[in-house]
Coordinates of C-alpha atoms and ligand atoms in Angstrom, one line a residue:
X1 CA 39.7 41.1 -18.6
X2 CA 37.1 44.2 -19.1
X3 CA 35.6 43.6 -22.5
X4 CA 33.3 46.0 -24.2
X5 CA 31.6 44.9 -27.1
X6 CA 29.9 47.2 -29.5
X7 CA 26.8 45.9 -31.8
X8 CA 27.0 43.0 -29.6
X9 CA 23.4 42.3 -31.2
X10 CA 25.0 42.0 -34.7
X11 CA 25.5 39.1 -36.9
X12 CA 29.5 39.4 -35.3
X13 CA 29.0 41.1 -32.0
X14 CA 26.4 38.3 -30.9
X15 CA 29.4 35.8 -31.6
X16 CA 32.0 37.9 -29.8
X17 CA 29.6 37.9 -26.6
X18 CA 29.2 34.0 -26.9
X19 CA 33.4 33.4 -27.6
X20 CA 33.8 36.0 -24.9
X21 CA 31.5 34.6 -22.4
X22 CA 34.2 33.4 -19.8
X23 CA 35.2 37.3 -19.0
X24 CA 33.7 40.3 -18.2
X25 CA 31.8 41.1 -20.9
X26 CA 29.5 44.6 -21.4
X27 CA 27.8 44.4 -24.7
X28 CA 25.9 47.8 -25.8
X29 CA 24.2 48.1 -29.3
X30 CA 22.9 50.9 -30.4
X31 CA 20.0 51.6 -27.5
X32 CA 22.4 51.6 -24.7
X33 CA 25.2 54.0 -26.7
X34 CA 23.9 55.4 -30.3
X35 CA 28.3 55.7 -31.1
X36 CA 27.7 58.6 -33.5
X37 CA 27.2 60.6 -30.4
X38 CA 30.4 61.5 -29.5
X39 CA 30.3 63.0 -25.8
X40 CA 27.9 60.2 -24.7
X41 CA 29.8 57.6 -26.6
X42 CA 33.1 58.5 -24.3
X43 CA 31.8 59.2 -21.3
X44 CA 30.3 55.7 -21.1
X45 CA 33.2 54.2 -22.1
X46 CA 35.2 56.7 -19.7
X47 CA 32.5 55.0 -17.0
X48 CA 33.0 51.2 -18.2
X49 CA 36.8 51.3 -18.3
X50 CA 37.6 48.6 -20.1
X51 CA 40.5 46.5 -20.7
X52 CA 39.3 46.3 -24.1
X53 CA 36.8 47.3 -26.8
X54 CA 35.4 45.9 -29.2
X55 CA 33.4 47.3 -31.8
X56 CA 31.5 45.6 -34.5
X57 CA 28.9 48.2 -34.6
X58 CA 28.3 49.3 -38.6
X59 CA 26.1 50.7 -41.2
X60 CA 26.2 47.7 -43.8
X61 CA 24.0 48.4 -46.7
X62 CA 26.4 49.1 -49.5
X63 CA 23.8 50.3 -51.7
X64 CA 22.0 52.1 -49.2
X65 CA 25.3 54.0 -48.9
X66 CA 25.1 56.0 -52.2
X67 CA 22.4 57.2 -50.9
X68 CA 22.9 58.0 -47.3
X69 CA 26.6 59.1 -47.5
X70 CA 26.6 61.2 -44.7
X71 CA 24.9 58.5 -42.1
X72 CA 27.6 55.9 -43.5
X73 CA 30.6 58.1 -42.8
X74 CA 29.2 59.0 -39.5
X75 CA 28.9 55.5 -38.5
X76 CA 31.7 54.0 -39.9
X77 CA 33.9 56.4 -40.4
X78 CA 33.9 59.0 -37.6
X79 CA 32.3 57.1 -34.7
X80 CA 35.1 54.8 -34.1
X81 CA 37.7 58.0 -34.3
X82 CA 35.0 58.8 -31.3
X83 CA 35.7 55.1 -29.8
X84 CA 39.3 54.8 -30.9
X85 CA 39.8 58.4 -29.1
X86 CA 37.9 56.6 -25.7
X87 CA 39.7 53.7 -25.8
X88 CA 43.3 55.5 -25.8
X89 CA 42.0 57.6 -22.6
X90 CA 41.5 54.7 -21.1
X91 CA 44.1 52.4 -21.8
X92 CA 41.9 50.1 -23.2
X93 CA 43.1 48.3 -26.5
X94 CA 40.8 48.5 -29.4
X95 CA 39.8 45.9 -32.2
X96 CA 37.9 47.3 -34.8
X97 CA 36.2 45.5 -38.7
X98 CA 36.4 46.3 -41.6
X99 CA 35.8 45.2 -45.1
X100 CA 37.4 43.6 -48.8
X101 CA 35.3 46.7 -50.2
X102 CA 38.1 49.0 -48.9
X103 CA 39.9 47.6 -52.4
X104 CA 38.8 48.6 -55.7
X105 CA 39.0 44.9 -57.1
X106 CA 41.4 45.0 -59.6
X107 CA 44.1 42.7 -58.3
X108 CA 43.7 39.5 -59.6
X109 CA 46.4 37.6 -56.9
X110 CA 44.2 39.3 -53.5
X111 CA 44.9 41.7 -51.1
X112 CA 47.3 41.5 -47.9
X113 CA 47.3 43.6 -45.6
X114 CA 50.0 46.4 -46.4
X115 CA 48.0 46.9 -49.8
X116 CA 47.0 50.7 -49.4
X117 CA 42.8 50.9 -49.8
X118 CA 41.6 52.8 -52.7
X119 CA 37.2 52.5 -52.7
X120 CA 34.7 52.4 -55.5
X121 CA 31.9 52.8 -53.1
X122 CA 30.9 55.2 -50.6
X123 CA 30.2 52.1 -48.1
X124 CA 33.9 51.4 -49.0
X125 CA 35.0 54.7 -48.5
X126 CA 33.3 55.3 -45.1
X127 CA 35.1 51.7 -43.8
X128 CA 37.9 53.1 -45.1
X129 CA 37.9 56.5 -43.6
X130 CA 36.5 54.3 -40.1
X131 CA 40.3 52.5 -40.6
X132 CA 41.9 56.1 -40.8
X133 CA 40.1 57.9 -37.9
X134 CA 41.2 54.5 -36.0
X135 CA 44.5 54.5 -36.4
X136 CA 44.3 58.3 -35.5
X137 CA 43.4 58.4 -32.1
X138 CA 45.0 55.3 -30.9
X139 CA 48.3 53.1 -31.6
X140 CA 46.8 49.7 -29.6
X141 CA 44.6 48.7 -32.1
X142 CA 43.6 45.6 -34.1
X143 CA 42.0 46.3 -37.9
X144 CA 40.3 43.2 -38.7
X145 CA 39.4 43.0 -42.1
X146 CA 36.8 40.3 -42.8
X147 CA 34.7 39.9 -46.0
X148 CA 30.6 38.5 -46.9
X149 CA 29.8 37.5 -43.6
X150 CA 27.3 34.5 -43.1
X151 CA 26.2 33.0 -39.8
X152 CA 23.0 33.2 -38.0
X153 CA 20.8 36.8 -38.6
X154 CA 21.7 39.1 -36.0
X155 CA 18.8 40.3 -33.5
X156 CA 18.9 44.7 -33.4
X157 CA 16.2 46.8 -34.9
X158 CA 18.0 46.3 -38.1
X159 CA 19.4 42.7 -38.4
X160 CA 19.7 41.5 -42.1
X161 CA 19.8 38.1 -43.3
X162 CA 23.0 37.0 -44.6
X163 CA 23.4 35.8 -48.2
X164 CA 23.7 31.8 -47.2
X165 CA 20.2 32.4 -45.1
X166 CA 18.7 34.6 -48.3
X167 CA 19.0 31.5 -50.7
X168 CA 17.6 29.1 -48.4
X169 CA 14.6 31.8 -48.1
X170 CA 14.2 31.8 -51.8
X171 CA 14.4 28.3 -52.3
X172 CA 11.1 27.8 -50.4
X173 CA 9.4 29.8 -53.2
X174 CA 11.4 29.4 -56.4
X175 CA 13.0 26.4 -58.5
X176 CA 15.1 28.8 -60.4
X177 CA 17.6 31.4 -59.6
X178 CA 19.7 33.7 -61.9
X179 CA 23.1 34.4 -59.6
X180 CA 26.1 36.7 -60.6
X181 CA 28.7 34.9 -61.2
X182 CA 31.3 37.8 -60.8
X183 CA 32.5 39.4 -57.6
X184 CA 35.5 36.6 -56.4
X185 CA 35.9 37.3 -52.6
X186 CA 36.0 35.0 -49.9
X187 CA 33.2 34.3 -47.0
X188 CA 33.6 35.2 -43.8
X189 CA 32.2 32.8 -40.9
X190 CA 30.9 34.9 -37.7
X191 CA 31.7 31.8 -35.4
X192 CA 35.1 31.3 -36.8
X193 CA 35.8 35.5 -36.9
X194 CA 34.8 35.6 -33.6
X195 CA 37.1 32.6 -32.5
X196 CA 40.3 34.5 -34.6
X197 CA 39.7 37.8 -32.7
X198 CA 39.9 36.1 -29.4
X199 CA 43.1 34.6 -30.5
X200 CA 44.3 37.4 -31.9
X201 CA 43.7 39.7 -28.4
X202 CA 45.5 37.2 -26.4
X203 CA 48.2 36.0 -28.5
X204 CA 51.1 37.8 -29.1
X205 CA 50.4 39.4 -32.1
X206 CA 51.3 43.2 -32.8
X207 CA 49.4 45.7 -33.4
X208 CA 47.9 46.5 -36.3
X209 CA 45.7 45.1 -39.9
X210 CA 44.6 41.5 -40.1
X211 CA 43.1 39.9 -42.6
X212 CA 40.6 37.2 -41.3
X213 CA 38.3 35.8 -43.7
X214 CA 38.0 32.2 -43.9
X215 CA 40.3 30.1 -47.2
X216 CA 39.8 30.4 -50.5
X217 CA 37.2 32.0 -52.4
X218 CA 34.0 32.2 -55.0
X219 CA 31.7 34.2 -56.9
X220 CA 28.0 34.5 -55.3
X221 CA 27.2 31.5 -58.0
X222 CA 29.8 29.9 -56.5
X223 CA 28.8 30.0 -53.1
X224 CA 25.0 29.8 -54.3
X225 CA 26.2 26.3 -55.7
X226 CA 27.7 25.3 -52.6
X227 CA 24.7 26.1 -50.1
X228 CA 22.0 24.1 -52.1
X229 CA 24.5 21.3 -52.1
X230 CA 24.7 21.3 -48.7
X231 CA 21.4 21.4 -48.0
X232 CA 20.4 19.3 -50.7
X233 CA 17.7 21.7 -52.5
X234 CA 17.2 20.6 -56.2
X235 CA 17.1 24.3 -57.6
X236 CA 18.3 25.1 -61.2
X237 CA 21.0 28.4 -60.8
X238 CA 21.9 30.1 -63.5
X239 CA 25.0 32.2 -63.6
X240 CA 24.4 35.6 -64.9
X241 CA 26.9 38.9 -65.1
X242 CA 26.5 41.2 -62.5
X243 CA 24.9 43.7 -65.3
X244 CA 21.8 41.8 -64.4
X245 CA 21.2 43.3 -61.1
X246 CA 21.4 47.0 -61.4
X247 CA 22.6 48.2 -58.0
X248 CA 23.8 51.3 -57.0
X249 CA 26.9 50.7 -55.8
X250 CA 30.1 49.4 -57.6
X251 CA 31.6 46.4 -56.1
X252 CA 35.0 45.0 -56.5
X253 CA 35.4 42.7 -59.0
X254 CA 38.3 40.6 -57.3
X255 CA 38.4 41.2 -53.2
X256 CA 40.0 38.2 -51.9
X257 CA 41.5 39.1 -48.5
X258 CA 45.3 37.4 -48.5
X259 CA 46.4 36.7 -44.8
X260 CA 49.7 36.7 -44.4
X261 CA 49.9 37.5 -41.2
X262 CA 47.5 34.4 -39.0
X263 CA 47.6 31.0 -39.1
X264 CA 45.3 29.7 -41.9
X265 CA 41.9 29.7 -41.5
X266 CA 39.7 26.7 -42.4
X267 CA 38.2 26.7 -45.7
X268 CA 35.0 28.6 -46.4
X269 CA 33.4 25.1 -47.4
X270 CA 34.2 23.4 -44.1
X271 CA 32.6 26.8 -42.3
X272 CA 29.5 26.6 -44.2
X273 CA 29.3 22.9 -43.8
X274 CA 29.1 23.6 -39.7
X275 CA 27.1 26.1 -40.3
X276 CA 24.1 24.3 -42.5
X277 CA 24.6 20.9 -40.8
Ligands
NAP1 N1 28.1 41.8 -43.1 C1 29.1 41.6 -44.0 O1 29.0 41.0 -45.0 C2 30.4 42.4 -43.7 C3 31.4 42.3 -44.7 C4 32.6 43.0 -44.5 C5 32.8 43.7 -43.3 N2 31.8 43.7 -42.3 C6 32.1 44.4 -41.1 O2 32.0 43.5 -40.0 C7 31.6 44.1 -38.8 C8 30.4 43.4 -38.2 O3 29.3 43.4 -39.2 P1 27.9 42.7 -39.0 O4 27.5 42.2 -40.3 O5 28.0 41.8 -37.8 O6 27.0 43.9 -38.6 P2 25.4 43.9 -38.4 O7 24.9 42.5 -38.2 O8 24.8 44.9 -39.3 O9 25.4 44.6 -36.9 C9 25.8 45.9 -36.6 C10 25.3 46.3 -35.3 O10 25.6 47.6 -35.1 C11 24.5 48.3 -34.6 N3 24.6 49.7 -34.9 C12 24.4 50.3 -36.1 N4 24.5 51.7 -35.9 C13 24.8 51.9 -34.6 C14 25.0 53.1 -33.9 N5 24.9 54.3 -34.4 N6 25.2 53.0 -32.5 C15 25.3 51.8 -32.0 N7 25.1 50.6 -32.6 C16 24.8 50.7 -33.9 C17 23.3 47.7 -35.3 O11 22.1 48.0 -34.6 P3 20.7 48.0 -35.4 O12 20.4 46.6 -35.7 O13 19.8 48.6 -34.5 O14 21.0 48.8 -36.7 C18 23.7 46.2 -35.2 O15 23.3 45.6 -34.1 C19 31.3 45.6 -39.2 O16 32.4 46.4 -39.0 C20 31.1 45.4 -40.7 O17 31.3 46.6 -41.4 C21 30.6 43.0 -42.5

C-alpha cells in the first residue's frame, strides 16, 4: 500500500510514519507541500498517487486562533477540502483528525460520533469546517476525532510540547502549581492513535467519523495529579477554576469523546504509564 502522510513531523504524523513503516510510506510536512496551496497541494499528490493519505497536518493553537482566524480556517478548514478533492481524483482513501473542541461542552454523558458539532472557538470552528470540506469532496474517508494529545514533542519548525511534557518542564523549576480543575476530556496517546488508525484502514470498518481517544477521562488537575505520580515528583498542585487563566479562547467544559464505534481503547492511565516509564 501507497501511503502519504501529511505533517509526518507532528506530534501524530511522526507516529503514523513509525506504525506505517512496513509500507510505502511518503511523509511531507509543510516544506515539501505548504497544503494551503491548493494547485501545488494536488498536483503532488496527483504525482505521488497514493493508495492512501493521510493527513495530520494542523494549525493547533486554540488561542492563537482568535486571533489568526483566517490562517486557522485555511489550514484546517479549507486545505483538506484541497486534499480530500486530491485524494478522490486519485482514488486514494483519505483519513483525516479532528478534535473534542468541535463540541460546545455541554453534554454532561460525552459525545459519539453522530452528535452534530456546534464550536465555541474559532480553532473549533475551523476543525469543524476542515470535517465539512472533507466530507465534500470525497465519500472514502475516515474522520478521526482524537482529543489532548500527549506523546513525544513533534520535530517541524513549530513543534509544541504537549501538556504531560509541560509539567515535567515546570516541575524542574517550581514546587507549586495552580491547575484548572475544569475542562473533563479524555487524553489522547500519539502511539496508541497511530496504532487505531492503522487498524482502522485495514479492518473492515466503513467509512466515516471515529472517535479515538484513549478510556475514560479528567480535568487538567486530574491528569496533572496523575503525571507527578508517575514520575514521582513531590510538587504541591492546587486546583483552581479555569477563571484563573485568562485565555482567549472558550473551551468546552465537558468534551469526552464516546466511541461507540471501535473496540475499547486502553485507559488513559495505562497510556501515560508507557509513556513516562
Ligand atoms: N494536539 C492536540 O492536543 C490535538 C487535540 C485534538 C485534535 N488534534 C488534531 O490531531 C491532528 C494531529 O495533531 P498534532 O498535535 O500531531 O499536530 P502538530 O504536532 O501541531 O503537527 C502538525 C504538523 O503539521 C504541519 N503543518 C502545519 N501547517 C502546515 C501547512 N500549511 N502545510 C503543511 N504542513 C503544515 C506542522 O508543521 P510546522 O511544525 O512547521 O508548523 C506540523 O509538523 C491534527 O488534525 C490536530 O488538529 C490535536
Amino acid at each position: 500500500m501507497k501511503i502519504l502522510i501529511i505533517g509526518s513531523k507532528g506530534m501524530l504524523g511522526q507516529e503514523l510514519v513509525k506504525v506505517f513503516h512496513d509500507q510505502e510510506v511518503v511523509a511531507w510536512d509543510r516544506e515539501d507541500c505548504d497544503i494551503t496551496q491548493k494547485e501545488d497541494v494536488q498536483n503532488k499528490i496527483k504525482s505521488v498517487a497514493p493508495d492512501l493519505i493521510i493527513n495530520a497536518a494542523a494549525y493547533n493553537d486554540v488561542d492563537g486562533a482568535e486571533k489568526e482566524k483566517d490562517l486557522a480556517d485555511m489550514i484546517n478548514g479549507y486545505a483538506p477540502g484541497y486534499i480530500a478533492e486530491a485524494a478522490d481524483e486519485a482514488g486514494a482513501r483519505l483519513v483525516h483528525y479532528s478534535t473534542d473542541y468541535v463540541f460546545p461542552g455541554d453534554v454532561q454523558q460525552g459525545y459519539r460520533e453522530d452528535i452534530m458539532p456546534d464550536p465555541i472557538s474559532a480553532y473549533g470552528l475551523s476543525k469543524y469546517l476542515g470535517e465539512l470540506e472533507t466530507a465534500k469532496f470525497t465519500k472514502r474517508y475516515f474522520l478521526i476525532r482524537l482529543s489532548r494529545l500527549f506523546g513525544p514533542a513533534g520535530t517541524g519548525a513549530g513543534a509544541k510540547k504537549s501538556f504531560v511534557d509541560k509539567m515535567i518542564e515546570l516541575a524542574q523549576t517550581r514546587d507549586e502549581l495552580d491547575i484548572i480543575n475544569e475542562e473533563v476530556s479524555s487524553p489522547t496517546y500519539a502511539p496508541d492513535l497511530a496504532k487505531t488508525t492503522r487498524q482502522i484502514v485495514e479492518g473492515d470498518y466503513d467509512f466515516g467519523i471515529y472517535h479515538a481517544a484513549n478510556k475514560g477521562a479528567c480535568t487538567w488537575y486530574e491528569f496533572a495529579q496523575a503525571i507527578f505520580k508517575i514520575k514521582e515528583i513531590d510538587i504541591k498542585l492546587n486546583p483552581v477554576p479555569g477563571s484563573k487563566f485568562p485565555r482567549a479562547a472558550k473551551r468546552p467544559a465537558y468534551s469526552v469523546l464516546l466511541n461507540t464505534k471501535l473496540p475499547e481503547a486502553r485507559t488513559w492511565q495505562e497510556a501515560l504509564w508507557e509513556y513516562l516509564k
